[in-house]
Amino acid sequence: MICVSCQTAKTQLRCGSCESPVCKNCAQILDEGTFSFLPQRPKKLIHDIYCNNCFDQHIAADLESYNQTMELAKAVHIFDKTQGKETRLMKRRPENRVVVENCTDPDEAVLRLAFMAVQSNCNAVVDVDISATKVKDGSYSKRMWRATGISSQFRTK
Ligand SMILES: [Zn+2]
Ligand SMILES: [Zn+2]
């Protein structure tokens, strides 16, 4: 197959969206794990390889806002269950409860909570509780993490 983009390179790759052959140099290849924090990954974002056209049309804007959300998530204020004193004035709405399950890494579990908080325009997560369960994986067992909390607003004076 000949790349649709440069029309010279031979390639085995195809754009996941329009299925045009596209060479390694012309393809937009998403890093592993891109968009993995979205609770529901939209259909148009499930592919890993895109031609430039499809990338600009379907992916670029979403990727930019995803990366922005991720940056904000890293700055979200996290308060665990023992910090009730600091957070006693912060709102806890039942619909703002966030839960992450089956995460292999506790830090990632908390970051995922923060990501969801940003998606609902919050800048903090309160009452954060993380717990691990041991799961058998073949001959050894690994820990799977669960994190819960409530998205809220933290105001600095
Ligand atoms: Zn090419
Ligand atoms: Zn394409």
JSON list of C-alpha atoms and ligand atoms in Angstrom, two decimals:
[
{"chain": "A", "resi": 1, "resn": "MET", "atom": "CA", "xyz": [0.00, 0.00, 0.00]},
{"chain": "A", "resi": 2, "resn": "ILE", "atom": "CA", "xyz": [1.14, 3.56, -0.69]},
{"chain": "A", "resi": 3, "resn": "CYS", "atom": "CA", "xyz": [0.68, 6.29, 1.90]},
{"chain": "A", "resi": 4, "resn": "VAL", "atom": "CA", "xyz": [-2.18, 8.68, 0.97]},
{"chain": "A", "resi": 5, "resn": "SER", "atom": "CA", "xyz": [-0.36, 11.55, 2.57]},
{"chain": "A", "resi": 6, "resn": "CYS", "atom": "CA", "xyz": [3.12, 11.63, 1.04]},
{"chain": "A", "resi": 7, "resn": "GLN", "atom": "CA", "xyz": [2.16, 9.29, -1.83]},
{"chain": "A", "resi": 8, "resn": "THR", "atom": "CA", "xyz": [5.61, 7.74, -1.85]},
{"chain": "A", "resi": 9, "resn": "ALA", "atom": "CA", "xyz": [6.22, 5.58, 1.22]},
{"chain": "A", "resi": 10, "resn": "LYS", "atom": "CA", "xyz": [5.03, 1.99, 1.32]},
{"chain": "A", "resi": 11, "resn": "THR", "atom": "CA", "xyz": [3.14, 1.11, 4.47]},
{"chain": "A", "resi": 12, "resn": "GLN", "atom": "CA", "xyz": [1.25, -1.57, 6.33]},
{"chain": "A", "resi": 13, "resn": "LEU", "atom": "CA", "xyz": [-0.54, 0.94, 8.55]},
{"chain": "A", "resi": 14, "resn": "ARG", "atom": "CA", "xyz": [-4.03, 2.25, 8.04]},
{"chain": "A", "resi": 15, "resn": "CYS", "atom": "CA", "xyz": [-5.85, 5.19, 9.52]},
{"chain": "A", "resi": 16, "resn": "GLY", "atom": "CA", "xyz": [-8.26, 3.73, 12.08]},
{"chain": "A", "resi": 17, "resn": "SER", "atom": "CA", "xyz": [-10.96, 6.16, 11.05]},
{"chain": "A", "resi": 18, "resn": "CYS", "atom": "CA", "xyz": [-11.05, 6.33, 7.22]},
{"chain": "A", "resi": 19, "resn": "GLU", "atom": "CA", "xyz": [-8.84, 3.25, 6.67]},
{"chain": "A", "resi": 20, "resn": "SER", "atom": "CA", "xyz": [-6.56, 5.01, 4.21]},
{"chain": "A", "resi": 21, "resn": "PRO", "atom": "CA", "xyz": [-3.03, 3.64, 4.12]},
{"chain": "A", "resi": 22, "resn": "VAL", "atom": "CA", "xyz": [-0.72, 6.00, 5.93]},
{"chain": "A", "resi": 23, "resn": "CYS", "atom": "CA", "xyz": [3.02, 5.66, 6.54]},
{"chain": "A", "resi": 24, "resn": "LYS", "atom": "CA", "xyz": [4.75, 5.86, 9.91]},
{"chain": "A", "resi": 25, "resn": "ASN", "atom": "CA", "xyz": [6.07, 9.35, 9.21]},
{"chain": "A", "resi": 26, "resn": "CYS", "atom": "CA", "xyz": [2.75, 10.80, 8.12]},
{"chain": "A", "resi": 27, "resn": "ALA", "atom": "CA", "xyz": [0.54, 9.03, 10.65]},
{"chain": "A", "resi": 28, "resn": "GLN", "atom": "CA", "xyz": [-0.59, 10.58, 13.89]},
{"chain": "A", "resi": 29, "resn": "ILE", "atom": "CA", "xyz": [-0.02, 7.82, 16.41]},
{"chain": "A", "resi": 30, "resn": "LEU", "atom": "CA", "xyz": [-1.54, 8.32, 19.85]},
{"chain": "A", "resi": 31, "resn": "ASP", "atom": "CA", "xyz": [0.49, 7.38, 22.89]},
{"chain": "A", "resi": 32, "resn": "GLU", "atom": "CA", "xyz": [-0.68, 4.32, 24.73]},
{"chain": "A", "resi": 33, "resn": "GLY", "atom": "CA", "xyz": [-3.20, 5.36, 27.34]},
{"chain": "A", "resi": 34, "resn": "THR", "atom": "CA", "xyz": [-4.30, 8.54, 25.57]},
{"chain": "A", "resi": 35, "resn": "PHE", "atom": "CA", "xyz": [-7.92, 9.26, 26.47]},
{"chain": "A", "resi": 36, "resn": "SER", "atom": "CA", "xyz": [-7.85, 6.41, 29.00]},
{"chain": "A", "resi": 37, "resn": "PHE", "atom": "CA", "xyz": [-9.10, 8.72, 31.76]},
{"chain": "A", "resi": 38, "resn": "LEU", "atom": "CA", "xyz": [-12.37, 9.35, 29.97]},
{"chain": "A", "resi": 39, "resn": "PRO", "atom": "CA", "xyz": [-15.03, 7.33, 31.76]},
{"chain": "A", "resi": 40, "resn": "GLN", "atom": "CA", "xyz": [-16.60, 6.65, 28.37]},
{"chain": "A", "resi": 41, "resn": "ARG", "atom": "CA", "xyz": [-14.26, 6.80, 25.40]},
{"chain": "A", "resi": 42, "resn": "PRO", "atom": "CA", "xyz": [-16.25, 8.08, 22.42]},
{"chain": "A", "resi": 43, "resn": "LYS", "atom": "CA", "xyz": [-16.27, 5.78, 19.40]},
{"chain": "A", "resi": 44, "resn": "LYS", "atom": "CA", "xyz": [-14.39, 8.21, 17.18]},
{"chain": "A", "resi": 45, "resn": "LEU", "atom": "CA", "xyz": [-11.50, 8.26, 19.67]},
{"chain": "A", "resi": 46, "resn": "ILE", "atom": "CA", "xyz": [-10.91, 4.53, 20.01]},
{"chain": "A", "resi": 47, "resn": "HIS", "atom": "CA", "xyz": [-8.28, 4.21, 17.27]},
{"chain": "A", "resi": 48, "resn": "ASP", "atom": "CA", "xyz": [-4.55, 4.62, 17.82]},
{"chain": "A", "resi": 49, "resn": "ILE", "atom": "CA", "xyz": [-3.50, 5.60, 14.31]},
{"chain": "A", "resi": 50, "resn": "TYR", "atom": "CA", "xyz": [-4.94, 8.43, 12.23]},
{"chain": "A", "resi": 51, "resn": "CYS", "atom": "CA", "xyz": [-4.12, 10.12, 8.98]},
{"chain": "A", "resi": 52, "resn": "ASN", "atom": "CA", "xyz": [-3.58, 13.88, 9.21]},
{"chain": "A", "resi": 53, "resn": "ASN", "atom": "CA", "xyz": [-7.04, 14.67, 7.85]},
{"chain": "A", "resi": 54, "resn": "CYS", "atom": "CA", "xyz": [-8.89, 12.52, 10.33]},
{"chain": "A", "resi": 55, "resn": "PHE", "atom": "CA", "xyz": [-6.67, 13.69, 13.17]},
{"chain": "A", "resi": 56, "resn": "ASP", "atom": "CA", "xyz": [-7.43, 17.33, 12.46]},
{"chain": "A", "resi": 57, "resn": "GLN", "atom": "CA", "xyz": [-11.11, 16.66, 11.95]},
{"chain": "A", "resi": 58, "resn": "HIS", "atom": "CA", "xyz": [-11.90, 14.26, 14.77]},
{"chain": "A", "resi": 59, "resn": "ILE", "atom": "CA", "xyz": [-9.09, 14.21, 17.30]},
{"chain": "A", "resi": 60, "resn": "ALA", "atom": "CA", "xyz": [-7.06, 17.42, 17.62]},
{"chain": "A", "resi": 61, "resn": "ALA", "atom": "CA", "xyz": [-9.66, 19.47, 19.52]},
{"chain": "A", "resi": 62, "resn": "ASP", "atom": "CA", "xyz": [-10.63, 16.60, 21.82]},
{"chain": "A", "resi": 63, "resn": "LEU", "atom": "CA", "xyz": [-7.00, 15.80, 22.53]},
{"chain": "A", "resi": 64, "resn": "GLU", "atom": "CA", "xyz": [-6.29, 19.40, 23.42]},
{"chain": "A", "resi": 65, "resn": "SER", "atom": "CA", "xyz": [-9.20, 19.62, 25.84]},
{"chain": "A", "resi": 66, "resn": "TYR", "atom": "CA", "xyz": [-8.30, 16.22, 27.28]},
{"chain": "A", "resi": 67, "resn": "ASN", "atom": "CA", "xyz": [-4.75, 17.42, 27.95]},
{"chain": "A", "resi": 68, "resn": "GLN", "atom": "CA", "xyz": [-6.08, 20.62, 29.49]},
{"chain": "A", "resi": 69, "resn": "THR", "atom": "CA", "xyz": [-8.37, 18.63, 31.76]},
{"chain": "A", "resi": 70, "resn": "MET", "atom": "CA", "xyz": [-5.39, 16.49, 32.75]},
{"chain": "A", "resi": 71, "resn": "GLU", "atom": "CA", "xyz": [-3.33, 19.57, 33.64]},
{"chain": "A", "resi": 72, "resn": "LEU", "atom": "CA", "xyz": [-6.16, 20.91, 35.79]},
{"chain": "A", "resi": 73, "resn": "ALA", "atom": "CA", "xyz": [-6.64, 17.49, 37.38]},
{"chain": "A", "resi": 74, "resn": "LYS", "atom": "CA", "xyz": [-3.03, 17.54, 38.57]},
{"chain": "A", "resi": 75, "resn": "ALA", "atom": "CA", "xyz": [-3.78, 20.79, 40.42]},
{"chain": "A", "resi": 76, "resn": "VAL", "atom": "CA", "xyz": [-7.01, 19.60, 42.07]},
{"chain": "A", "resi": 77, "resn": "HIS", "atom": "CA", "xyz": [-6.99, 19.84, 45.88]},
{"chain": "A", "resi": 78, "resn": "ILE", "atom": "CA", "xyz": [-7.25, 16.40, 47.43]},
{"chain": "A", "resi": 79, "resn": "PHE", "atom": "CA", "xyz": [-8.50, 15.96, 51.00]},
{"chain": "A", "resi": 80, "resn": "ASP", "atom": "CA", "xyz": [-8.70, 12.54, 52.56]},
{"chain": "A", "resi": 81, "resn": "LYS", "atom": "CA", "xyz": [-11.23, 11.28, 55.06]},
{"chain": "A", "resi": 82, "resn": "THR", "atom": "CA", "xyz": [-9.14, 12.36, 58.05]},
{"chain": "A", "resi": 83, "resn": "GLN", "atom": "CA", "xyz": [-9.18, 16.01, 57.00]},
{"chain": "A", "resi": 84, "resn": "GLY", "atom": "CA", "xyz": [-12.77, 16.68, 58.01]},
{"chain": "A", "resi": 85, "resn": "LYS", "atom": "CA", "xyz": [-11.71, 19.76, 59.92]},
{"chain": "A", "resi": 86, "resn": "GLU", "atom": "CA", "xyz": [-10.25, 21.50, 56.89]},
{"chain": "A", "resi": 87, "resn": "THR", "atom": "CA", "xyz": [-13.14, 20.53, 54.67]},
{"chain": "A", "resi": 88, "resn": "ARG", "atom": "CA", "xyz": [-16.08, 20.94, 57.01]},
{"chain": "A", "resi": 89, "resn": "LEU", "atom": "CA", "xyz": [-17.39, 24.00, 55.17]},
{"chain": "A", "resi": 90, "resn": "MET", "atom": "CA", "xyz": [-17.02, 22.50, 51.71]},
{"chain": "A", "resi": 91, "resn": "LYS", "atom": "CA", "xyz": [-20.15, 21.33, 49.94]},
{"chain": "A", "resi": 92, "resn": "ARG", "atom": "CA", "xyz": [-20.85, 17.64, 49.54]},
{"chain": "A", "resi": 93, "resn": "ARG", "atom": "CA", "xyz": [-23.53, 16.95, 46.98]},
{"chain": "A", "resi": 94, "resn": "PRO", "atom": "CA", "xyz": [-24.53, 13.32, 46.59]},
{"chain": "A", "resi": 95, "resn": "GLU", "atom": "CA", "xyz": [-24.48, 13.63, 42.79]},
{"chain": "A", "resi": 96, "resn": "ASN", "atom": "CA", "xyz": [-20.83, 14.69, 42.98]},
{"chain": "A", "resi": 97, "resn": "ARG", "atom": "CA", "xyz": [-19.68, 11.38, 44.40]},
{"chain": "A", "resi": 98, "resn": "VAL", "atom": "CA", "xyz": [-16.83, 9.95, 42.32]},
{"chain": "A", "resi": 99, "resn": "VAL", "atom": "CA", "xyz": [-15.61, 6.37, 42.30]},
{"chain": "A", "resi": 100, "resn": "VAL", "atom": "CA", "xyz": [-12.69, 4.68, 40.57]},
{"chain": "A", "resi": 101, "resn": "GLU", "atom": "CA", "xyz": [-12.32, 0.92, 40.59]},
{"chain": "A", "resi": 102, "resn": "ASN", "atom": "CA", "xyz": [-9.78, -1.63, 39.47]},
{"chain": "A", "resi": 103, "resn": "CYS", "atom": "CA", "xyz": [-6.82, 0.68, 39.25]},
{"chain": "A", "resi": 104, "resn": "THR", "atom": "CA", "xyz": [-3.35, -0.87, 39.48]},
{"chain": "A", "resi": 105, "resn": "ASP", "atom": "CA", "xyz": [-1.80, 2.24, 41.00]},
{"chain": "A", "resi": 106, "resn": "PRO", "atom": "CA", "xyz": [-3.11, 4.25, 44.00]},
{"chain": "A", "resi": 107, "resn": "ASP", "atom": "CA", "xyz": [-1.77, 7.58, 42.71]},
{"chain": "A", "resi": 108, "resn": "GLU", "atom": "CA", "xyz": [-3.45, 7.02, 39.38]},
{"chain": "A", "resi": 109, "resn": "ALA", "atom": "CA", "xyz": [-6.71, 6.15, 41.15]},
{"chain": "A", "resi": 110, "resn": "VAL", "atom": "CA", "xyz": [-6.65, 9.52, 42.94]},
{"chain": "A", "resi": 111, "resn": "LEU", "atom": "CA", "xyz": [-5.70, 11.36, 39.75]},
{"chain": "A", "resi": 112, "resn": "ARG", "atom": "CA", "xyz": [-8.68, 9.74, 38.06]},
{"chain": "A", "resi": 113, "resn": "LEU", "atom": "CA", "xyz": [-10.94, 11.09, 40.80]},
{"chain": "A", "resi": 114, "resn": "ALA", "atom": "CA", "xyz": [-9.42, 14.53, 40.23]},
{"chain": "A", "resi": 115, "resn": "PHE", "atom": "CA", "xyz": [-9.99, 14.22, 36.48]},
{"chain": "A", "resi": 116, "resn": "MET", "atom": "CA", "xyz": [-13.67, 13.52, 37.05]},
{"chain": "A", "resi": 117, "resn": "ALA", "atom": "CA", "xyz": [-13.86, 16.48, 39.43]},
{"chain": "A", "resi": 118, "resn": "VAL", "atom": "CA", "xyz": [-12.51, 18.80, 36.72]},
{"chain": "A", "resi": 119, "resn": "GLN", "atom": "CA", "xyz": [-15.05, 17.40, 34.27]},
{"chain": "A", "resi": 120, "resn": "SER", "atom": "CA", "xyz": [-17.82, 18.58, 36.59]},
{"chain": "A", "resi": 121, "resn": "ASN", "atom": "CA", "xyz": [-16.16, 21.98, 37.06]},
{"chain": "A", "resi": 122, "resn": "CYS", "atom": "CA", "xyz": [-14.86, 21.26, 40.53]},
{"chain": "A", "resi": 123, "resn": "ASN", "atom": "CA", "xyz": [-11.36, 21.97, 41.82]},
{"chain": "A", "resi": 124, "resn": "ALA", "atom": "CA", "xyz": [-11.25, 19.67, 44.83]},
{"chain": "A", "resi": 125, "resn": "VAL", "atom": "CA", "xyz": [-12.11, 16.18, 46.00]},
{"chain": "A", "resi": 126, "resn": "VAL", "atom": "CA", "xyz": [-13.00, 15.67, 49.66]},
{"chain": "A", "resi": 127, "resn": "ASP", "atom": "CA", "xyz": [-13.42, 12.58, 51.85]},
{"chain": "A", "resi": 128, "resn": "VAL", "atom": "CA", "xyz": [-11.02, 10.66, 49.62]},
{"chain": "A", "resi": 129, "resn": "ASP", "atom": "CA", "xyz": [-10.73, 7.05, 50.64]},
{"chain": "A", "resi": 130, "resn": "ILE", "atom": "CA", "xyz": [-8.54, 4.50, 48.90]},
{"chain": "A", "resi": 131, "resn": "SER", "atom": "CA", "xyz": [-8.48, 0.81, 49.53]},
{"chain": "A", "resi": 132, "resn": "ALA", "atom": "CA", "xyz": [-6.85, -2.20, 47.93]},
{"chain": "A", "resi": 133, "resn": "THR", "atom": "CA", "xyz": [-8.02, -5.70, 47.30]},
{"chain": "A", "resi": 134, "resn": "LYS", "atom": "CA", "xyz": [-5.79, -8.58, 46.37]},
{"chain": "A", "resi": 135, "resn": "VAL", "atom": "CA", "xyz": [-6.65, -10.17, 43.08]},
{"chain": "A", "resi": 136, "resn": "LYS", "atom": "CA", "xyz": [-5.24, -13.46, 41.86]},
{"chain": "A", "resi": 137, "resn": "ASP", "atom": "CA", "xyz": [-3.44, -13.07, 38.58]},
{"chain": "A", "resi": 138, "resn": "GLY", "atom": "CA", "xyz": [-2.21, -16.46, 37.51]},
{"chain": "A", "resi": 139, "resn": "SER", "atom": "CA", "xyz": [0.29, -17.73, 40.04]},
{"chain": "A", "resi": 140, "resn": "TYR", "atom": "CA", "xyz": [0.77, -14.47, 41.90]},
{"chain": "A", "resi": 141, "resn": "SER", "atom": "CA", "xyz": [-1.62, -11.91, 43.32]},
{"chain": "A", "resi": 142, "resn": "LYS", "atom": "CA", "xyz": [-1.70, -8.20, 42.65]},
{"chain": "A", "resi": 143, "resn": "ARG", "atom": "CA", "xyz": [-3.36, -5.27, 44.35]},
{"chain": "A", "resi": 144, "resn": "MET", "atom": "CA", "xyz": [-6.27, -3.49, 42.74]},
{"chain": "A", "resi": 145, "resn": "TRP", "atom": "CA", "xyz": [-7.16, -0.07, 44.05]},
{"chain": "A", "resi": 146, "resn": "ARG", "atom": "CA", "xyz": [-10.49, 1.56, 44.59]},
{"chain": "A", "resi": 147, "resn": "ALA", "atom": "CA", "xyz": [-10.82, 5.26, 45.32]},
{"chain": "A", "resi": 148, "resn": "THR", "atom": "CA", "xyz": [-13.90, 7.20, 46.33]},
{"chain": "A", "resi": 149, "resn": "GLY", "atom": "CA", "xyz": [-14.56, 10.84, 47.13]},
{"chain": "A", "resi": 150, "resn": "ILE", "atom": "CA", "xyz": [-16.84, 13.78, 46.53]},
{"chain": "A", "resi": 151, "resn": "SER", "atom": "CA", "xyz": [-16.04, 16.53, 44.05]},
{"chain": "A", "resi": 152, "resn": "SER", "atom": "CA", "xyz": [-16.29, 19.94, 45.59]},
{"chain": "A", "resi": 153, "resn": "GLN", "atom": "CA", "xyz": [-15.13, 23.54, 45.40]},
{"chain": "A", "resi": 154, "resn": "PHE", "atom": "CA", "xyz": [-12.13, 24.75, 47.31]},
{"chain": "A", "resi": 155, "resn": "ARG", "atom": "CA", "xyz": [-11.92, 28.49, 47.72]},
{"chain": "A", "resi": 156, "resn": "THR", "atom": "CA", "xyz": [-8.67, 30.15, 48.62]},
{"chain": "A", "resi": 157, "resn": "LYS", "atom": "CA", "xyz": [-9.07, 33.36, 50.54]},
{"chain": "B", "resi": 1, "resn": "ZN", "atom": "ZN", "xyz": [3.54, 9.10, 4.21]},
{"chain": "B", "resi": 2, "resn": "ZN", "atom": "ZN", "xyz": [-8.09, 8.94, 8.05]}
]
